[in-house]
Short mmCIF file of C-alpha atoms in Angstrom, two decimals:
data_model
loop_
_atom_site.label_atom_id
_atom_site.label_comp_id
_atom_site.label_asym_id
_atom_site.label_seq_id
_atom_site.Cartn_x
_atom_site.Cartn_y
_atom_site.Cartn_z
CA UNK A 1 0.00 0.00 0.00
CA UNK A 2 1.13 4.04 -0.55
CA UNK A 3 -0.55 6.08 0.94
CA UNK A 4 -3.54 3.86 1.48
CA UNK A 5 -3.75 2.74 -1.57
CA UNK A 6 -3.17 -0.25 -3.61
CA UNK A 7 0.40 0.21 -5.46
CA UNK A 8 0.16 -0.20 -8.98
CA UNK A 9 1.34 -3.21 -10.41
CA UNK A 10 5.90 -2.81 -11.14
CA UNK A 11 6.66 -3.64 -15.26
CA UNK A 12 9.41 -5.99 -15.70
CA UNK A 13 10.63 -3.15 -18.02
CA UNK A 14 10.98 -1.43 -14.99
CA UNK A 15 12.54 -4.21 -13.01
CA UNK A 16 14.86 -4.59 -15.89
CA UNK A 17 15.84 -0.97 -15.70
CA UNK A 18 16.93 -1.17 -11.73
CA UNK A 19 18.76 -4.07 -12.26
CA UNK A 20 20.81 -3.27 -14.91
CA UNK A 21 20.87 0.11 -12.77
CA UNK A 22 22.64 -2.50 -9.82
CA UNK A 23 24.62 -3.91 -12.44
CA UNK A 24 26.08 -0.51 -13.85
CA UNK A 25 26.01 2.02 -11.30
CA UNK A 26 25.78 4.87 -13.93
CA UNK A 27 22.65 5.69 -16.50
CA UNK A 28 24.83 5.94 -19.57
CA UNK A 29 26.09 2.28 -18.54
CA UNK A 30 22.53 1.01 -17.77
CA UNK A 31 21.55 2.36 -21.27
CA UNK A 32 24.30 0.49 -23.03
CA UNK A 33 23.66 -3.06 -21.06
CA UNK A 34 19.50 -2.37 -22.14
CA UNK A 35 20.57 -1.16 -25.92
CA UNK A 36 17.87 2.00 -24.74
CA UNK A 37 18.80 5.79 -24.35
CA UNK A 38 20.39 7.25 -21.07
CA UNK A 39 17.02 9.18 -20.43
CA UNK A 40 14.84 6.44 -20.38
CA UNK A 41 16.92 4.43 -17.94
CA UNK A 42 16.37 7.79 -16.00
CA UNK A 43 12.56 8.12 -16.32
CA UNK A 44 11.97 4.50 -15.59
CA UNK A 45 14.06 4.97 -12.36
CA UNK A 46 12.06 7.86 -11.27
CA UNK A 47 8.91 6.05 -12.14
CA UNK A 48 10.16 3.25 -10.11
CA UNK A 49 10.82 5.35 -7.49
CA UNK A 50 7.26 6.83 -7.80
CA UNK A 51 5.48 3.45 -7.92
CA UNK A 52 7.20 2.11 -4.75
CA UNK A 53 7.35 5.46 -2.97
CA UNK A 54 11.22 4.42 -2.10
CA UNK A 55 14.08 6.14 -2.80
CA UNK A 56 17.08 3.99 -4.99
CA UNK A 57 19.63 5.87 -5.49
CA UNK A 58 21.78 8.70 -4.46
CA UNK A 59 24.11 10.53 -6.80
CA UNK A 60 27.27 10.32 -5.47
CA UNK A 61 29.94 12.04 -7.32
CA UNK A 62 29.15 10.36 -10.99
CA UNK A 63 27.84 7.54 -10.17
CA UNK A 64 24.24 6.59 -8.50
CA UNK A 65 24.74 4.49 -5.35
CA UNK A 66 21.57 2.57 -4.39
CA UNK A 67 20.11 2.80 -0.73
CA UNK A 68 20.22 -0.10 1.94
CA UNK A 69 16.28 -0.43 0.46
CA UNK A 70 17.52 -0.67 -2.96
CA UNK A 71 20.19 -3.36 -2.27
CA UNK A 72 17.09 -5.30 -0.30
CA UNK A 73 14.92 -5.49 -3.17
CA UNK A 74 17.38 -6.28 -5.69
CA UNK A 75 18.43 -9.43 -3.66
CA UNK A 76 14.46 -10.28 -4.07
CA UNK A 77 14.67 -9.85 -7.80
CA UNK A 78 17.99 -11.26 -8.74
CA UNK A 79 16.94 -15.26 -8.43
CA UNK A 80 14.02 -13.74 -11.14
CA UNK A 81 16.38 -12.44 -13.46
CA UNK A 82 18.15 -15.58 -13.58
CA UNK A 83 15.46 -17.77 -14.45
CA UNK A 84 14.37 -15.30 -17.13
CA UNK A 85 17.87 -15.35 -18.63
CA UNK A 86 17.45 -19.19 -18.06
CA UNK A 87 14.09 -19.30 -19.99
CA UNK A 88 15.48 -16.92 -22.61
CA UNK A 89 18.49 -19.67 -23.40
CA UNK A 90 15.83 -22.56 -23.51
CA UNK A 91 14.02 -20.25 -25.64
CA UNK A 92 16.85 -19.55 -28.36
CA UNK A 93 17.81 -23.18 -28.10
CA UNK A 94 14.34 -24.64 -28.66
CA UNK A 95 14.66 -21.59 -31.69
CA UNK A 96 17.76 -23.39 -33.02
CA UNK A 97 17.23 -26.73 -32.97
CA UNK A 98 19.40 -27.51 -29.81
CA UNK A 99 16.92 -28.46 -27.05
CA UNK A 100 14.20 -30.56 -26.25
CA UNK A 101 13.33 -33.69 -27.25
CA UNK A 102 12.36 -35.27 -30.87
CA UNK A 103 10.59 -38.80 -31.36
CA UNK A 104 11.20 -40.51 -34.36
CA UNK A 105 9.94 -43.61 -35.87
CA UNK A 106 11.26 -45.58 -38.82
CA UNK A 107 10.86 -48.05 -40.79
CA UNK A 108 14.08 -50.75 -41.16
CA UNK A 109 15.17 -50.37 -44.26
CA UNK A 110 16.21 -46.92 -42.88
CA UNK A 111 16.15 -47.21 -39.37
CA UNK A 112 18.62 -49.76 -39.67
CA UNK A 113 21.06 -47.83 -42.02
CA UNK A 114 21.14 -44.48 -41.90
CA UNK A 115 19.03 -42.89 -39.24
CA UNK A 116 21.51 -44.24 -36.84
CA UNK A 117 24.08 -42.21 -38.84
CA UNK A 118 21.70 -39.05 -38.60
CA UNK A 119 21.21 -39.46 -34.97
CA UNK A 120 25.46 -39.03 -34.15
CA UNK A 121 25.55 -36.28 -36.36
CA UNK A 122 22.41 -34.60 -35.07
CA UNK A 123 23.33 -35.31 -31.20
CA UNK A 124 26.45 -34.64 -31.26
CA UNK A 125 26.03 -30.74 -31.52
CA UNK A 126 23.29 -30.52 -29.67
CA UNK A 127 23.54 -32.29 -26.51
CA UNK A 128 20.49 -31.32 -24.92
CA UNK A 129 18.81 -32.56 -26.96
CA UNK A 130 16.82 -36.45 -26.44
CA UNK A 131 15.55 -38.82 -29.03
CA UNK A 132 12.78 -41.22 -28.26
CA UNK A 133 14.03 -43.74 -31.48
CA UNK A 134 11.71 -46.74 -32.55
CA UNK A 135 12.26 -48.89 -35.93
CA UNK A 136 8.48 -50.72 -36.91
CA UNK A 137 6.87 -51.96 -39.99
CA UNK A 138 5.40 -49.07 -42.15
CA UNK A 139 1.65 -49.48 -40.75
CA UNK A 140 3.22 -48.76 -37.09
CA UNK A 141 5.02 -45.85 -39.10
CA UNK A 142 1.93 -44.07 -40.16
CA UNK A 143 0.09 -45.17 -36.84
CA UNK A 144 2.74 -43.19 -34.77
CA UNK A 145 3.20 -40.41 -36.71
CA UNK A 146 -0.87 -39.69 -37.40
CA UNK A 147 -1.86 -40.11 -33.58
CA UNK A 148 1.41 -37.60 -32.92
CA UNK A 149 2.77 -40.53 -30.20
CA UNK A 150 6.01 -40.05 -33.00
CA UNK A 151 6.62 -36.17 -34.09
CA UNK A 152 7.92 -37.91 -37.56
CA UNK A 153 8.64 -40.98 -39.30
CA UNK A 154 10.99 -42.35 -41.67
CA UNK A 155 10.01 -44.80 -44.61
CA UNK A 156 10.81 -45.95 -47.76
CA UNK A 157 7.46 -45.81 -49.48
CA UNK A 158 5.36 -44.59 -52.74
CA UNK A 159 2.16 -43.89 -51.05
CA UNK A 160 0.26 -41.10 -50.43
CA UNK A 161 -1.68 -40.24 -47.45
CA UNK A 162 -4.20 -38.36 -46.69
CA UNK A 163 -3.36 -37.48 -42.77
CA UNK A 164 0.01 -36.73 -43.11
CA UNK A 165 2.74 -34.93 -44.88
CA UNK A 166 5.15 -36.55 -46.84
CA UNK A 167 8.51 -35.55 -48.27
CA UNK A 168 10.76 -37.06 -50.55
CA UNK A 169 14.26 -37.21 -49.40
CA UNK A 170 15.56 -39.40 -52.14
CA UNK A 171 14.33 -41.77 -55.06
CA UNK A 172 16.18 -45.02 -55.61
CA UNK A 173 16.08 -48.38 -57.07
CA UNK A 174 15.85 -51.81 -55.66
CA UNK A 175 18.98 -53.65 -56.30
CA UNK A 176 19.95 -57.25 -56.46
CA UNK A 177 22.74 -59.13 -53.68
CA UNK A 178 24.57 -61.63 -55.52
CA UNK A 179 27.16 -64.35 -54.63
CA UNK A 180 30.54 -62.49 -55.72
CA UNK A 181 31.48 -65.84 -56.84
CA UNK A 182 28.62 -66.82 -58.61
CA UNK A 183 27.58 -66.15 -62.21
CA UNK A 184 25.24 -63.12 -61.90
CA UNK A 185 27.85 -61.10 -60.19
CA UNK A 186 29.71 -60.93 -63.69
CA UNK A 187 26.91 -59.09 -65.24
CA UNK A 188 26.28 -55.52 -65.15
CA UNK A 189 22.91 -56.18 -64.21
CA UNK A 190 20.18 -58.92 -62.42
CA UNK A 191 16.84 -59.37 -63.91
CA UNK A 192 13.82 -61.24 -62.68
CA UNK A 193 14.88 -64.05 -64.82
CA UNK A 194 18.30 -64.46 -63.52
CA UNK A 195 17.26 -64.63 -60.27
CA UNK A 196 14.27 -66.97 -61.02
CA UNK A 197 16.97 -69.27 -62.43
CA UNK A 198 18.89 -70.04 -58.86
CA UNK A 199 17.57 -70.09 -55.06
CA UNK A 200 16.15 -66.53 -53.93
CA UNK A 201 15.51 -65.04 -50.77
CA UNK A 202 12.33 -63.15 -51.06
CA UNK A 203 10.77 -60.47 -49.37
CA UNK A 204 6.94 -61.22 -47.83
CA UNK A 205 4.82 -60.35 -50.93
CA UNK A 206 2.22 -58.58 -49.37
CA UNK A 207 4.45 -55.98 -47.87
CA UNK A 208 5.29 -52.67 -49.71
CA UNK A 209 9.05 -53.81 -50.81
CA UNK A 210 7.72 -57.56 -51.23
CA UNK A 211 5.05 -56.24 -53.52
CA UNK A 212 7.63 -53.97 -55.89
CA UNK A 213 9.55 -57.15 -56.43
CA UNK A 214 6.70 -59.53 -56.94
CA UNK A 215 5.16 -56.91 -59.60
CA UNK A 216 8.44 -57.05 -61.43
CA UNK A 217 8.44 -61.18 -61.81
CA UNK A 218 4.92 -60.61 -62.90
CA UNK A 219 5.82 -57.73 -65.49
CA UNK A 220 8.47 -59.87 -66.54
CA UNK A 221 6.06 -63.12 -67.58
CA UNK A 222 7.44 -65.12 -64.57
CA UNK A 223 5.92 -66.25 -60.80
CA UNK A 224 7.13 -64.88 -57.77
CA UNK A 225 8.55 -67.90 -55.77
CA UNK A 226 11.33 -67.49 -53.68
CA UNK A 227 12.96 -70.42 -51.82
CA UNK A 228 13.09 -68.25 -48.25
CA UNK A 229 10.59 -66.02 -48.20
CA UNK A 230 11.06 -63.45 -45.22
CA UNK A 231 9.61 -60.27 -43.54
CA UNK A 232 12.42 -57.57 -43.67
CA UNK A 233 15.26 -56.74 -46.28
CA UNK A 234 17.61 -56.45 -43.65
CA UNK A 235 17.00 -60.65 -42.80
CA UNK A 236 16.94 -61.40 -46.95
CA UNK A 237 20.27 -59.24 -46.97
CA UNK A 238 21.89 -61.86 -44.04
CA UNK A 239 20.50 -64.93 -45.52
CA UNK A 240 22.62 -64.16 -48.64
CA UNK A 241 25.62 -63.69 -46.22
CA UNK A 242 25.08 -67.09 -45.47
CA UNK A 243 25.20 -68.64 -48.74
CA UNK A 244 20.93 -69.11 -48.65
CA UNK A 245 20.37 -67.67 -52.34
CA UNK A 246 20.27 -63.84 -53.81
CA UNK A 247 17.41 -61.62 -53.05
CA UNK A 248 16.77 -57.80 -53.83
CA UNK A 249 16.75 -55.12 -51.38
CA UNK A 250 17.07 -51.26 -50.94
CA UNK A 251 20.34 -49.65 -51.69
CA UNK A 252 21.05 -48.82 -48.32
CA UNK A 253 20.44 -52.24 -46.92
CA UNK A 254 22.29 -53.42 -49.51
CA UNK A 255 25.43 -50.87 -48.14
CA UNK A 256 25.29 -51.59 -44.67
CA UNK A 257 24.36 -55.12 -44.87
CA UNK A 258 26.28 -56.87 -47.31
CA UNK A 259 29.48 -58.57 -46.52
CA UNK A 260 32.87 -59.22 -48.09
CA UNK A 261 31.97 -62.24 -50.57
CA UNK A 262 28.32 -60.26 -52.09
CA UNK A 263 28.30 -57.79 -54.94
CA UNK A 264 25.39 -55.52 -55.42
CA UNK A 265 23.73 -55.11 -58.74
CA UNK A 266 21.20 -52.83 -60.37
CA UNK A 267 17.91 -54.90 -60.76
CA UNK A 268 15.41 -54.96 -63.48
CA UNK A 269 13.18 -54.28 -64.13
CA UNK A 270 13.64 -51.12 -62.35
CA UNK A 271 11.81 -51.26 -58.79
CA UNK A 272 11.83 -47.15 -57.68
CA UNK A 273 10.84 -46.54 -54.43
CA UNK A 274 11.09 -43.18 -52.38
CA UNK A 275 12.64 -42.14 -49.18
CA UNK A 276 10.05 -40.14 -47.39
CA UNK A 277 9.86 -38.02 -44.16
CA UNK A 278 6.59 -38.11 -42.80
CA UNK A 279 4.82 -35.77 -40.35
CA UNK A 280 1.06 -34.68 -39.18
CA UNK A 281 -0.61 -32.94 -40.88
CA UNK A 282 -2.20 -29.50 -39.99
CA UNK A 283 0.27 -29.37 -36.81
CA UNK A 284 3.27 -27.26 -37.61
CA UNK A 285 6.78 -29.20 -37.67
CA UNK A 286 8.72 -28.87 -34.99
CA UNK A 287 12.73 -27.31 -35.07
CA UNK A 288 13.71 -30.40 -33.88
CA UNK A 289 12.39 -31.91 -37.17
CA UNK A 290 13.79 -29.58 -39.40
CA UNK A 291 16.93 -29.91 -37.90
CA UNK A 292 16.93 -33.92 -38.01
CA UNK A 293 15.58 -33.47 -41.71
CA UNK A 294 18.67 -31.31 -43.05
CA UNK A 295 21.42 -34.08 -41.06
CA UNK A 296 19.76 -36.56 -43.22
CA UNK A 297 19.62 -35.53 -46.82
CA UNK A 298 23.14 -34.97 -47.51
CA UNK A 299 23.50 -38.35 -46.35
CA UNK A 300 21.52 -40.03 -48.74
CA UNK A 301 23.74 -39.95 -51.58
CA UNK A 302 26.95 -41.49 -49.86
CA UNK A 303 25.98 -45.21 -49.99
CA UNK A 304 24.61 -44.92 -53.76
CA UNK A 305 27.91 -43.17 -54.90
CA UNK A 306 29.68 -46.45 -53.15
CA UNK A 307 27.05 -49.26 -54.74
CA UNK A 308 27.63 -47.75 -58.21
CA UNK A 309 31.12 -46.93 -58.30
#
């Protein structure tokens, strides 16, 4: 109360002025840590001054040496200040991509490969940063990303869908793993028939990469009937290590996969399939996001350069 009445409520503009005031100890000081003019450190002092009905400061030679009263109230304000500067460092890190935490879902074929590539890159500069990281078939993809349990997903797909945004990161072919030994890795290129004519791991026909395989045996006059027939690229890719048959896979399964002993050979005909990044839509995307996005593009190419040269 002043006066009887109800003190009006103090602007952190204000409270910002005295403090910097503290800080300083002359106006023209204040002004420079506040990036304002020398008389409006002045009139918010005064109006300080007016609002508390306190006095602050005394001029003392040049400089303006705050009261016993002044020095109690700052020691109020200071833990403030600190959590503001706190908040305001959260704040530009959130800004920049380096807080806070991202959950991303993939599907193997990349979550296998290269996302774990991504994630050193993308952690290692920002190290307050947490990842919630989950690798699932493509249904659990689109699952997780549309009920926003996953902020965005990772898949190599064609599709379209009508809940979510998806971006192409990269376009690719299927390509065939061969026994280095063996006849087909002497040819520049596998086709259906080749592989129809030995053993064949191949992938589960009704799935997405199953299905862009079995439409090429079809497209090419022959059945699709593998010997092994399996769920994931990344088990076709370590059956061939084993000697089981050849199989086709994504490029990048194919890169981090294959072992000494298997070459890796453009497939026809072609089987294109897309590297997408997929988020929800109508819900903006979050720094983190963009920030994960732009570690993986440039990463994309590396393994293809390798496969082809």
């Amino acid at each position: 109360m002043i006066g009887g009445r109800t003190a009006p409520e103090i602007s952190l503009r204000l409270l910002e002025i005295f403090a910097a005031m503290m800080r300083a100890g002359t106006t023209v000081e204040a002004a420079e840590m506040l990036g304002v003019s020398q008389p409006a450190v002045s009139a918010g002092l005064k109006q300080l001054e007016t609002q508390l009905g306190i006095v602050l400061f005394e001029r003392a030679s040049r400089r303006m040496m705050p009261t016993a009263e002044a020095r109690e109230l700052f020691a109020e304000i200071r833990p403030m200040f600190s959590m503001l500067r706190s908040f305001t460092q959260t704040a530009r890190d959130i800004r920049e991509g380096l807080s806070g935490r991202l959950r991303i879902i993939s599907t193997p074929p990349i979550g296998h490969t290269l996302a774990p590539r991504a994630l050193v890159e993308f952690l290692r500069e920002r190290p307050g940063v947490s990842v919630a990281f989950d690798v699932r078939r493509l249904e659990h993809v689109i699952d997780a990303v549309q009920s926003g349990s996953a902020d965005l997903g990772l898949a190599l797909s064609m599709d379209r869908y009508t809940a979510l945004n998806s971006e192409v990161l990269h376009e690719t072919h299927m390509v065939a793993l061969v026994d280095a030994a063996g006849p087909l890795a002497a040819q520049t290129q596998v086709t259906a028939e080749d592989l129809a004519a030995h053993p064949f791991v191949g992938i589960e026909g009704d799935s997405k990469l199953g299905g862009l395989v079995r439409s090429a045996f079809l497209q090419s006059g022959l059945g699709y009937l593998p010997q092994i027939e399996v769920r994931y690229v990344s088990t076709a890719a370590e059956l061939v290590n084993h000697g089981l048959g050849n199989a086709v896979v994504d490029p990048f399964t194919a890169h981090y996969h294959a072992r000494p002993g298997i070459a890796i050979r453009p497939f026809v005909p072609a089987c294109m399939t897309r590297v997408v990044l997929l988020t929800r839509r109508g819900v903006p995307r979050r720094q983190l996001a963009h920030a994960f996005a732009a570690t993986l593009k440039p990463i994309f190419a590396e393994p293809l350069r390798r496969i082809h040269a």
